[in-house]
Steps between C-alpha positions, in 0.01 A plus 500: 500500500796731428278712274241547774773596747644764265155635422418506871814697581424752224140545617609532864753769412244685288239491778753600765608799294144631480373396844801639682579835338793555731669189352519630144694824557748329732554212261540726199726750676731221614536391138549844350792495258829667573736611230853479634766628264875457486637158589175373663308604187751319279476192723121500464535544123735201488265292716192595296672449166655166598186362657282625214733337248491171689121503503497568127722195457269292720168634372553482123563124474213430736271710282617337177469147646197570715316171463813293567579708810142474630501123452831462684356693796156334468349849507234667284641674193323822601693526829828421327419769243452755780827399663701507175343831395578653841863391463528637147307824553632552852853444373460773241347737757781429747765572238353838410391574858135563417225424754768314688299401806218367284752312285651321799181372662375250236851360452537474877175301510634263235827453689322435829291237324820351351639473853177334612528243219865428584438472874195278453707290259754459782780668309779633720561870555856468371581195293821308538774631273460322163871420491467300822211284375596171338421500127239225528298684768398819321481613145306813414222511244753512214755273664678781683404773738460573865286294735161654579465729802298805594790733575474681164128579542574617856776734381269641231244573774762680710608715204140580401416601857809723512393678181139531621608649834791717384332625183640518149768762559572823313594327176147384416193614311314511830739769628474689173119489490408516867787716618715487806 
């Protein structure tokens, strides 16, 4: 059912872009990259580099343990492969600032789906502080860790949207290749 919904959204967007020509230029012009320099450019570099590095750290183990991850989510291996590859490849592209908007979108889709899984699994937005939980009530997968919540996936979405809207900044390959 989720697959049909995602496919339906993609087809609807594609048809809307061609059936309503006035939609495409407005949509694309609102997402045109900006290349701020100075402190804002450095802030975007820090955001891109940090977020890209985090997605490398999340994507690589998922890719190397793909079957185990797919089984834990009860998802097809092919979809988990797409998600892990988008995290790994998108992370690299975010770090170097290349095709930044296109790098953010697949990762954003994965994070929105992660939120969906957490919400449908009735996980809280912010979990109770692990130091306040009695020892016998929660132990993470390896005996330690934080209780599950969807706040981390939400924050990743916020950061990805900020990069997609603000652009990669001056200190990126996009700025070097596509100019200011």
